[in-house]
Coordinates of C-alpha atoms in Angstrom, one line a residue:
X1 CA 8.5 12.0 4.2
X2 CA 7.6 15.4 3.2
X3 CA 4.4 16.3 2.5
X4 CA 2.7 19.0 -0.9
X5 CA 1.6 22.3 -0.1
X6 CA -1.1 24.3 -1.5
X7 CA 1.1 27.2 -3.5
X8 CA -0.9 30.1 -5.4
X9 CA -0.9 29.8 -9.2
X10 CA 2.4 31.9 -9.6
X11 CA 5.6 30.9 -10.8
X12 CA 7.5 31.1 -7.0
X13 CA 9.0 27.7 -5.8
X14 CA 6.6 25.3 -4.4
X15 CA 6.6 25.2 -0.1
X16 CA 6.1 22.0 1.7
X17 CA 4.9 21.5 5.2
X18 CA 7.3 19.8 8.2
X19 CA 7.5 16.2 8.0
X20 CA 4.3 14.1 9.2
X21 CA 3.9 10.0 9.6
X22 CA 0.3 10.5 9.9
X23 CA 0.0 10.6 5.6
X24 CA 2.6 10.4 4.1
X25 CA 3.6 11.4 0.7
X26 CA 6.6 11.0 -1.8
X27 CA 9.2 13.2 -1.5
X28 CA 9.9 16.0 -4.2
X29 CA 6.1 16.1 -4.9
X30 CA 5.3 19.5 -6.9
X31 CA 1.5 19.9 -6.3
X32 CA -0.1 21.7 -9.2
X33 CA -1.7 25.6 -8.7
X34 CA -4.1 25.6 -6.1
X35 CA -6.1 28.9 -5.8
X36 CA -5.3 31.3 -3.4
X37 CA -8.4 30.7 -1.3
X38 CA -7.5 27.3 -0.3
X39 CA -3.6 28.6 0.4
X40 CA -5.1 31.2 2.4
X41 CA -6.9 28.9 4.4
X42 CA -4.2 26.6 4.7
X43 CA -1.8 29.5 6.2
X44 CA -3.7 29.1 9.3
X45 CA -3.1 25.9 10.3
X46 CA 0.7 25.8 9.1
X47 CA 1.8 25.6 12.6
X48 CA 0.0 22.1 12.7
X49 CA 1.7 19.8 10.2
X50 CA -1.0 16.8 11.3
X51 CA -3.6 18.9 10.8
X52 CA -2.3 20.2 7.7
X53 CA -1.7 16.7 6.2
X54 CA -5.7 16.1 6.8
X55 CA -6.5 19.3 4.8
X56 CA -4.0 18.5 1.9
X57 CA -5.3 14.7 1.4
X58 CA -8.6 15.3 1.9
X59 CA -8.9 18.7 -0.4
X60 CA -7.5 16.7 -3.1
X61 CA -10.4 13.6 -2.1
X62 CA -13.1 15.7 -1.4
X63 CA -12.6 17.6 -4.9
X64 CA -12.8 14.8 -6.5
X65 CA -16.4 14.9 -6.2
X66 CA -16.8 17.5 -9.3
X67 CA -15.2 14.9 -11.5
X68 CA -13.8 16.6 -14.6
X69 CA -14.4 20.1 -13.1
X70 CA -11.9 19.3 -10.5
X71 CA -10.4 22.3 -10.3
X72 CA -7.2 20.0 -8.6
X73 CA -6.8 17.4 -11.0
X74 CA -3.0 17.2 -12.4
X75 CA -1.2 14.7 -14.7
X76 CA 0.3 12.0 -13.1
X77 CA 4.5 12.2 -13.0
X78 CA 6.3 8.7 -13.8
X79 CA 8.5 10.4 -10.6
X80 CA 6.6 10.2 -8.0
X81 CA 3.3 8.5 -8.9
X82 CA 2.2 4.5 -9.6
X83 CA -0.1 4.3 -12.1
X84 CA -1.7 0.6 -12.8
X85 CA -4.6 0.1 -15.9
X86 CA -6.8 -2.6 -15.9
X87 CA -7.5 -4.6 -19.0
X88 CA -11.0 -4.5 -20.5
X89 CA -13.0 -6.0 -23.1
X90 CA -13.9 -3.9 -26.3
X91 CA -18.0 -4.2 -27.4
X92 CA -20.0 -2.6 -30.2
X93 CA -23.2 -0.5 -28.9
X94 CA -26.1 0.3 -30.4
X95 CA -24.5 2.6 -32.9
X96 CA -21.7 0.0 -33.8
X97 CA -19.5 2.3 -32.1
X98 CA -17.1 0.1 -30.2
X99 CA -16.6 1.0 -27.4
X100 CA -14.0 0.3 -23.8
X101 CA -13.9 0.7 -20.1
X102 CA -10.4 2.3 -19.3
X103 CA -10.2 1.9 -15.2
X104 CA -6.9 3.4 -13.8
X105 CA -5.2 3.5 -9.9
X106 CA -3.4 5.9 -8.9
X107 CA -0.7 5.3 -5.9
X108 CA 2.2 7.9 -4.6
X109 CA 5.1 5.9 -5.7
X110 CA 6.6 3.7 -2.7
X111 CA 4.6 5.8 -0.2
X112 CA 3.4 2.7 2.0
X113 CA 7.9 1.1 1.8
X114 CA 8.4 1.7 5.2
X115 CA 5.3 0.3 6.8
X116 CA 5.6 -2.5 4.5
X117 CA 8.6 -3.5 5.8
X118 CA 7.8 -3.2 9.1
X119 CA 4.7 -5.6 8.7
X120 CA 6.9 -8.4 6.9
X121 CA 9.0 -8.2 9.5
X122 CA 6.3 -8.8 12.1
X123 CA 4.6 -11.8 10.0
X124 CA 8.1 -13.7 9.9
X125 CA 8.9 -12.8 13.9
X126 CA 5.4 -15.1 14.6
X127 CA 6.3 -17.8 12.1
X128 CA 4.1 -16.9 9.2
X129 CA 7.1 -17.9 6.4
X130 CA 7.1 -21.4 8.3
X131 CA 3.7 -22.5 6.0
X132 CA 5.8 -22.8 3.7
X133 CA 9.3 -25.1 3.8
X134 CA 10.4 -24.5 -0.2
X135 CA 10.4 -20.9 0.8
X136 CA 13.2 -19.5 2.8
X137 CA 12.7 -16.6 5.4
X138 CA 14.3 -14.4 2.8
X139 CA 12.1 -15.6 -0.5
X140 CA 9.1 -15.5 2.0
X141 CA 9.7 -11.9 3.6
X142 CA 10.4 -10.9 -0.3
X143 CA 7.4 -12.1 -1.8
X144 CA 5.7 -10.5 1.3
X145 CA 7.0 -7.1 0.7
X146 CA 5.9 -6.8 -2.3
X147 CA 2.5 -8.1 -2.1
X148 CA 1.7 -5.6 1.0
X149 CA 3.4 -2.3 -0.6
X150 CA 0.4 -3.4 -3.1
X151 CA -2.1 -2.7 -0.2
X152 CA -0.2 -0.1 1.7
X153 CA 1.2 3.0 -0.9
X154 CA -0.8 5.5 -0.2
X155 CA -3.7 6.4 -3.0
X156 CA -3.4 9.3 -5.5
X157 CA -6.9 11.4 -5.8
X158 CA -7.7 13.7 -8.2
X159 CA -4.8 12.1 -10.4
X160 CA -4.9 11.5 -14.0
X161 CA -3.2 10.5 -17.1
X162 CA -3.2 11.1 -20.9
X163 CA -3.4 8.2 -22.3
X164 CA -2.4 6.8 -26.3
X165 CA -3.7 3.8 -28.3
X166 CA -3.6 3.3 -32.1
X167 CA -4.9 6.4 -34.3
X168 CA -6.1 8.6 -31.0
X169 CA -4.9 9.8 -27.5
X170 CA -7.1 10.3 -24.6
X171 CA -6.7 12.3 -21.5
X172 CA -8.8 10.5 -18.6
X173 CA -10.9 11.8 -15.8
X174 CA -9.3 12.4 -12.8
X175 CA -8.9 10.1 -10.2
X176 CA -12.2 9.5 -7.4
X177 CA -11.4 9.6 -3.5
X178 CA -10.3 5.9 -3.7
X179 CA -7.9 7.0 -5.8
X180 CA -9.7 5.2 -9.2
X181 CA -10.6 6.7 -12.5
X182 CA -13.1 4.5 -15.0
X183 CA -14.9 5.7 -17.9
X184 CA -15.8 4.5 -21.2
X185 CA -14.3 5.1 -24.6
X186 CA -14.7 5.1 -27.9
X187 CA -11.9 3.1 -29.7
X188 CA -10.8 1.9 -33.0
X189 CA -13.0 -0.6 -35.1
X190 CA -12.0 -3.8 -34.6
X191 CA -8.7 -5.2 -36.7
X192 CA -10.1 -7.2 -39.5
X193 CA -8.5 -10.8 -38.2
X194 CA -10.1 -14.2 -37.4
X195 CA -9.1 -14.8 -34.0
X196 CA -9.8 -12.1 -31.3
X197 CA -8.0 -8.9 -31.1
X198 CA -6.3 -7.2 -28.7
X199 CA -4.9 -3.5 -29.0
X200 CA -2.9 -2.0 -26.3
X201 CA -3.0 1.3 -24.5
X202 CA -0.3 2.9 -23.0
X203 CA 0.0 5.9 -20.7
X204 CA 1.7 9.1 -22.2
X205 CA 5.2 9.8 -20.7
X206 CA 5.4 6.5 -18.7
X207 CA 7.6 3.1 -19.2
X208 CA 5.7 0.9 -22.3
X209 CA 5.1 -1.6 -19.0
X210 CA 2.3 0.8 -17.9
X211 CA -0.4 -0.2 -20.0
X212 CA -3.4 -2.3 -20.8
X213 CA -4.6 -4.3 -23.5
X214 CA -8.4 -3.8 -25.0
X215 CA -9.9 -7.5 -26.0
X216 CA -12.1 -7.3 -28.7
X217 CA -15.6 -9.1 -28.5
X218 CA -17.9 -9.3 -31.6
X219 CA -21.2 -9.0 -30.8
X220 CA -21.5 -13.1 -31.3
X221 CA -19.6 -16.2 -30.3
X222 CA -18.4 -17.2 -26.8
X223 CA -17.5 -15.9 -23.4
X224 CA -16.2 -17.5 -20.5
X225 CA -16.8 -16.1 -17.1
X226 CA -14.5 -17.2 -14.1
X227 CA -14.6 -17.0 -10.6
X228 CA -10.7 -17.2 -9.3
X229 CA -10.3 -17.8 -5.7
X230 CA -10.3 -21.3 -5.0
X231 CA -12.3 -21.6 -8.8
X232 CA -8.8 -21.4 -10.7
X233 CA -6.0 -20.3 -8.0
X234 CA -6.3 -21.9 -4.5
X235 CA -6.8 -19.5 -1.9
X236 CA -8.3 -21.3 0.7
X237 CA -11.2 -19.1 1.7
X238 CA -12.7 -20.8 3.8
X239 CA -9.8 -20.8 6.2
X240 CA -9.0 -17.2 7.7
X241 CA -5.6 -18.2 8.2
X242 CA -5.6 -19.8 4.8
X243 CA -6.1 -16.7 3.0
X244 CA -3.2 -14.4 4.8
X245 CA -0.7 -17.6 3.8
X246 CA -1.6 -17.6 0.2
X247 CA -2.7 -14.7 -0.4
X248 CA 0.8 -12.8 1.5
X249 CA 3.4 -15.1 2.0
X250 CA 3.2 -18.2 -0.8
X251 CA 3.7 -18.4 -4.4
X252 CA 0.1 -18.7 -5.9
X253 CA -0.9 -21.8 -7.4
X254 CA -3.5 -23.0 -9.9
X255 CA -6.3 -25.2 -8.6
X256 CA -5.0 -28.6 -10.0
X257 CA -6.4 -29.8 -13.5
X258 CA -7.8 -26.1 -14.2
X259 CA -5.3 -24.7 -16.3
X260 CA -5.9 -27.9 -18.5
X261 CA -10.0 -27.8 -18.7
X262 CA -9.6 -24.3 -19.1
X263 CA -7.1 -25.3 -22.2
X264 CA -10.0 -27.6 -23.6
X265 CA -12.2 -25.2 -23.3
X266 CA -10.5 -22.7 -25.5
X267 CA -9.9 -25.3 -28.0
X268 CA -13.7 -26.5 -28.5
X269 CA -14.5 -22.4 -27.8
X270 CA -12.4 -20.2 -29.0
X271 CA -13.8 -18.0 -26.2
X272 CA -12.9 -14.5 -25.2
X273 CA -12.5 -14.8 -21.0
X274 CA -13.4 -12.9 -17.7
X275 CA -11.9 -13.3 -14.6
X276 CA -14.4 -11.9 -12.3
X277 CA -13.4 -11.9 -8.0
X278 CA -14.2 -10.3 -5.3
X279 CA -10.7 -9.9 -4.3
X280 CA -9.6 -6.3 -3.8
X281 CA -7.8 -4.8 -7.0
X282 CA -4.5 -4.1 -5.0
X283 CA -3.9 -7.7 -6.1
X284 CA -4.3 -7.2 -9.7
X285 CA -0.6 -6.7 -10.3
X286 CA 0.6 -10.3 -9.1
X287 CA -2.9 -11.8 -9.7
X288 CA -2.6 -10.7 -13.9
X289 CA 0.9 -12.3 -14.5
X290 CA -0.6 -15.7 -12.5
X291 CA -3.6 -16.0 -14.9
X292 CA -1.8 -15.5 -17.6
X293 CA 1.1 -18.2 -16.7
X294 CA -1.6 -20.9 -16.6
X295 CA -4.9 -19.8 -18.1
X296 CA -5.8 -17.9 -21.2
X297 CA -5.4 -14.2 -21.8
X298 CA -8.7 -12.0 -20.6
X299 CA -10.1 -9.1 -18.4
X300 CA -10.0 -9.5 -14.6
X301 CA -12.6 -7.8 -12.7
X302 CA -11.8 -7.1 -8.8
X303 CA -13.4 -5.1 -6.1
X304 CA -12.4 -1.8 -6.1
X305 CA -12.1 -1.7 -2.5
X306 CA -8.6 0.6 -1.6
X307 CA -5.7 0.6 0.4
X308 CA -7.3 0.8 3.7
X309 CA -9.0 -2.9 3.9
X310 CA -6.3 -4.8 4.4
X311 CA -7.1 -4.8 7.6
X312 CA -10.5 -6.8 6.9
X313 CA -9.3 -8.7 3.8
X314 CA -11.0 -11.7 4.8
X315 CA -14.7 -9.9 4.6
X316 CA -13.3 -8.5 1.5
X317 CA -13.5 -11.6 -0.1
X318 CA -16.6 -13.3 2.2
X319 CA -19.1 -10.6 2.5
X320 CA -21.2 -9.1 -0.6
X321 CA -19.6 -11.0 -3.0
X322 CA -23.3 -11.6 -4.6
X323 CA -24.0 -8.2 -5.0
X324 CA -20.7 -7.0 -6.2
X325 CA -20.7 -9.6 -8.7
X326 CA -24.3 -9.6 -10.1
X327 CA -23.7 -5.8 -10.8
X328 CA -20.6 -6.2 -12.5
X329 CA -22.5 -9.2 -14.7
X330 CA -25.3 -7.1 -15.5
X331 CA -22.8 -4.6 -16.4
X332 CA -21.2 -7.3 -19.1
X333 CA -24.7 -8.6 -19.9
X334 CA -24.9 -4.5 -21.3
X335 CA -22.1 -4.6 -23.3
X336 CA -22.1 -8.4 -25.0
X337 CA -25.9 -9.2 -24.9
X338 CA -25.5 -11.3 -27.7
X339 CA -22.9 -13.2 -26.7
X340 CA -23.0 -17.2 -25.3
X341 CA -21.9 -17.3 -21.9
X342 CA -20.1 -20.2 -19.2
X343 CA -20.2 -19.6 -15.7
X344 CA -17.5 -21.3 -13.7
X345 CA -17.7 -21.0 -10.1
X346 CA -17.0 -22.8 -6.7
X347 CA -19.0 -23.5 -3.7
X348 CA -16.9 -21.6 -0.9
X349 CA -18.8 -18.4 -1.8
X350 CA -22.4 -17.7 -3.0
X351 CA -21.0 -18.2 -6.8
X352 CA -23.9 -20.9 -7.9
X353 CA -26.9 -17.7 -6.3
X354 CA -24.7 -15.2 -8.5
X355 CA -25.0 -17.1 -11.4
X356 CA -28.4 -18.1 -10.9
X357 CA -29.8 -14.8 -10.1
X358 CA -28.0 -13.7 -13.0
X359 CA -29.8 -16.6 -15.7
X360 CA -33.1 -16.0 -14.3
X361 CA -32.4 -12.0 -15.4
X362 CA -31.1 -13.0 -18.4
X363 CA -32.3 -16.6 -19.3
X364 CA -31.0 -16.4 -22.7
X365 CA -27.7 -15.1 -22.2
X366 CA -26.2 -17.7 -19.6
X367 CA -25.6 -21.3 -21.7
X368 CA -24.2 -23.2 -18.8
X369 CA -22.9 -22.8 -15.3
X370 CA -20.3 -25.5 -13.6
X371 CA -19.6 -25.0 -9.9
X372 CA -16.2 -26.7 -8.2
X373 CA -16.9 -28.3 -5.0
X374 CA -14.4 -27.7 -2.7
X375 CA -13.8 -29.9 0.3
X376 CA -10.5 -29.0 1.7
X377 CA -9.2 -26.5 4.4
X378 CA -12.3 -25.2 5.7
X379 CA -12.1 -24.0 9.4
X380 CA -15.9 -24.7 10.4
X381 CA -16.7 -28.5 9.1
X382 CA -20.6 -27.6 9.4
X383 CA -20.1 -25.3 7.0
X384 CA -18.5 -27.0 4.8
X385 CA -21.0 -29.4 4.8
X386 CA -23.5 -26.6 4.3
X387 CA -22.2 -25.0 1.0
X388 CA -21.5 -28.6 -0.4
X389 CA -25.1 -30.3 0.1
X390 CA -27.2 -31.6 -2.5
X391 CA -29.9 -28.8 -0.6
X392 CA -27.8 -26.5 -1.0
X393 CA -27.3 -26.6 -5.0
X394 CA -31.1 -27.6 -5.6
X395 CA -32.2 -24.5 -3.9
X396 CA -29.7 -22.0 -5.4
X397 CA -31.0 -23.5 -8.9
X398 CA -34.3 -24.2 -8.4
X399 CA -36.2 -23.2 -11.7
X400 CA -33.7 -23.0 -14.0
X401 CA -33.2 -26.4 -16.3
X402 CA -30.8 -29.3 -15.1
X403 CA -28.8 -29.4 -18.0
X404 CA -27.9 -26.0 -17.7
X405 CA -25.9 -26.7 -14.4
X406 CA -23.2 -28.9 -12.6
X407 CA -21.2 -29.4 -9.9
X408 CA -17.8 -31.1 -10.5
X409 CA -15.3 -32.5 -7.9
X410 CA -12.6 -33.4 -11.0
X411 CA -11.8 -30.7 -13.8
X412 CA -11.9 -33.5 -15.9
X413 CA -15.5 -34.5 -15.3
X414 CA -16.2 -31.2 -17.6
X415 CA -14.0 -32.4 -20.8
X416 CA -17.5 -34.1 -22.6
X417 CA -19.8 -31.8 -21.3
X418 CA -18.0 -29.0 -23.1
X419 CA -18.4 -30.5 -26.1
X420 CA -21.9 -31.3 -25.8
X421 CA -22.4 -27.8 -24.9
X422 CA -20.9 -26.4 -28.3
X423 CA -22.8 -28.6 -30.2
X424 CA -26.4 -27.9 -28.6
X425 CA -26.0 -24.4 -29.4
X426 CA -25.7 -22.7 -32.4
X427 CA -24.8 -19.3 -33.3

């Protein structure tokens, strides 16, 4: 693949450098002006096309460090470039302004096909297609493909898009060094209807597909917040090998009787929903259209980790999960104070510390918080017995009520409890 050149801000054809494999690009990229400085620069190492891919990528990545002010920031081109937005939640602030977060990725378009295909080739030459027998090698290597191309195009900094939604347009900041842009802004009020609104933004110049829709969340009523892996979609975490099979090479599938306790729920509810993971966000393409096959419509919050862990996915999803999703709750806490909230976890992870570090922060806030124990596929039986002990639970909750709290082996040991919940609060 060919790679952009730095061109002076003149109206002369752009240059590229010779092909390198090192980072690749798409082909028929047409940087935007760069000042002369930087071509000058650049002119020296010509001769070296590796070198000269470092300088390109990491120009554009290292300038993304003056944020707005990035003197390299260009609009994204539906030709060349993968753009992905993330559904949000809308919330008043203190004004009664209401308000969004609009988080963007940016991806050169089918940069990362040609490793791709070359990895699902080498996961079905050592078997990995044969966990599953209703797949064939074909329907295995497909689904493969498509989910690794997610981890492997090659990120976009200093990228951004102009964005439209009903009675305004936005242009957003440009893309960080992982290739992510997320900001706040101010939206429309909310649409004067009973249930809970949704308006949709769409990016200017792209297919309708790439888009997002903005969940409205009155200040009051009810919010459900969801752990995923293993919580609503089995993942096996606790397995290493478990989580390359499901997470690459099966069809995902919801953790039995969820998606109808989660169907209760918004019957006796009516709640507005977050998924909250610590699974990277390359997954949030195939991960959206999942949730929304079997559970109800909401934000999903993942770990903005980028391209470049797939190689440690499994302490992607095992290590600092607490912290990443503490912050990302006090983040919520920020924007729906007022709100009621359910915790649903599982106990592969540290899900009941988050949520219990999170209730003693905000004891008020947090109405209930049901943990799933899980029992299967775990590779070290010691530890399974370690995050499923009576000890275990006690000491993660210790100080916070016991009717506040559970842990359920059935979905359908929830059904009453629900109910009691609704009608012990009122709003």
């Amino acid at each position: 693949m060919e790679l952009p050149a730095m061109v002076t801000p003149s109206n002369s054809a752009p240059n590229y450098s010779d092909t390198s494999t090192l980072i690749p690009a798409p082909v028929n990229y047409e940087p935007p002006p760069y000042r002369y400085k930087y071509q000058k620069q650049r002119n020296k190492i010509r001769k070296d096309s590796t070198s000269l891919a470092f300088y390109d990528f990491w120009i554009l990545a290292i300038s993304t460090c003056l944020g707005k002010y990035n003197p390299f920031s260009h609009l994204a081109d539906p030709s060349r470039d993968t753009i992905w937005l993330f559904d949000s939640i809308a919330f008043q602030d203190i004004s009664g302004a209401w308000k969004a977060e609009v988080t963007a990725a940016y991806f050169y378009k089918d940069s990362g096909q040609e490793v791709t295909n070359t990895a699902a080739d080498i996961a079905l030459d050592i078997g990995l297609h044969d966990f599953g027998d209703e797949q064939s090698r074909e329907e295995t290597r497909n689904t493969m493909t498509e989910r690794l191309q997610l981890f492997l195009d090659i990120i976009a900094p200093s990228t951004t898009v102009n964005i439209d939604f009903p009675n305004g347009s936005q242009q957003l900041q440009p893309a960080g060094s992982n290739g992510i842009s997320c900001q706040v802004l101010s939206v429309p009020r909310r649409p004067p209807v009973i249930d809970t609104p949704t308006i949709k933004f769409e990016v200017m110049d792209f297919p309708p597909s790439v888009s997002m829709d903005v969940y409205y969340n009155d200040p009051w009523g009810w919010t459900v917040v969801s752990d995923i892996d293993d919580s609503i979609k089995v993942t096996e975490t606790p397995s290493t090998l478990g989580v390359l099979k499901t997470t690459f090479a099966l069809p995902f599938t919801p953790v039995p009787g969820m998606p109808q306790l989660y169907n209760h729920i918004q019957q006796v509810f009516s709640p507005s929903w977050l998924y909250l993971s610590a699974s990277p966000y390359n997954l949030y393409p195939v991960l959206r259209p999942f949730i929304f096959q079997f559970y109800p419509k909401g934000q999903i919050i993942l770990r903005d980790n980028n391209w470049m862990a797939l190689d440690d996915l499994y302490t992607t999803l095992t290590e600092g999960t607490q912290e990443f999703k503490e912050k990302r709750l006090y983040k919520i806490h920020s924007w729906i104070p007022g709100r009621n909230i359910i915790c649903i976890g599982d106990s592969t992870q540290s899900d009941p510390e988050t949520y219990a570090a999170v209730y003693r922060k905000h004891p008020t806030w947090i109405k209930g918080i049901f943990i799933r124990r899980v029992n299967g596929f775990w590779d070290n039986p010691e530890e399974r017995q370690k995050k499923n002990s009576t000890d275990r639970f006690q000491e993660a909750f210790k100080d916070i009520p016991r009717e506040l709290w559970k842990v359920f082996d059935e979905p359908t040991e929830l059904y009453a409890d629900m109910v009691r919940l609704k009608a012990s609060v009122v709003i």
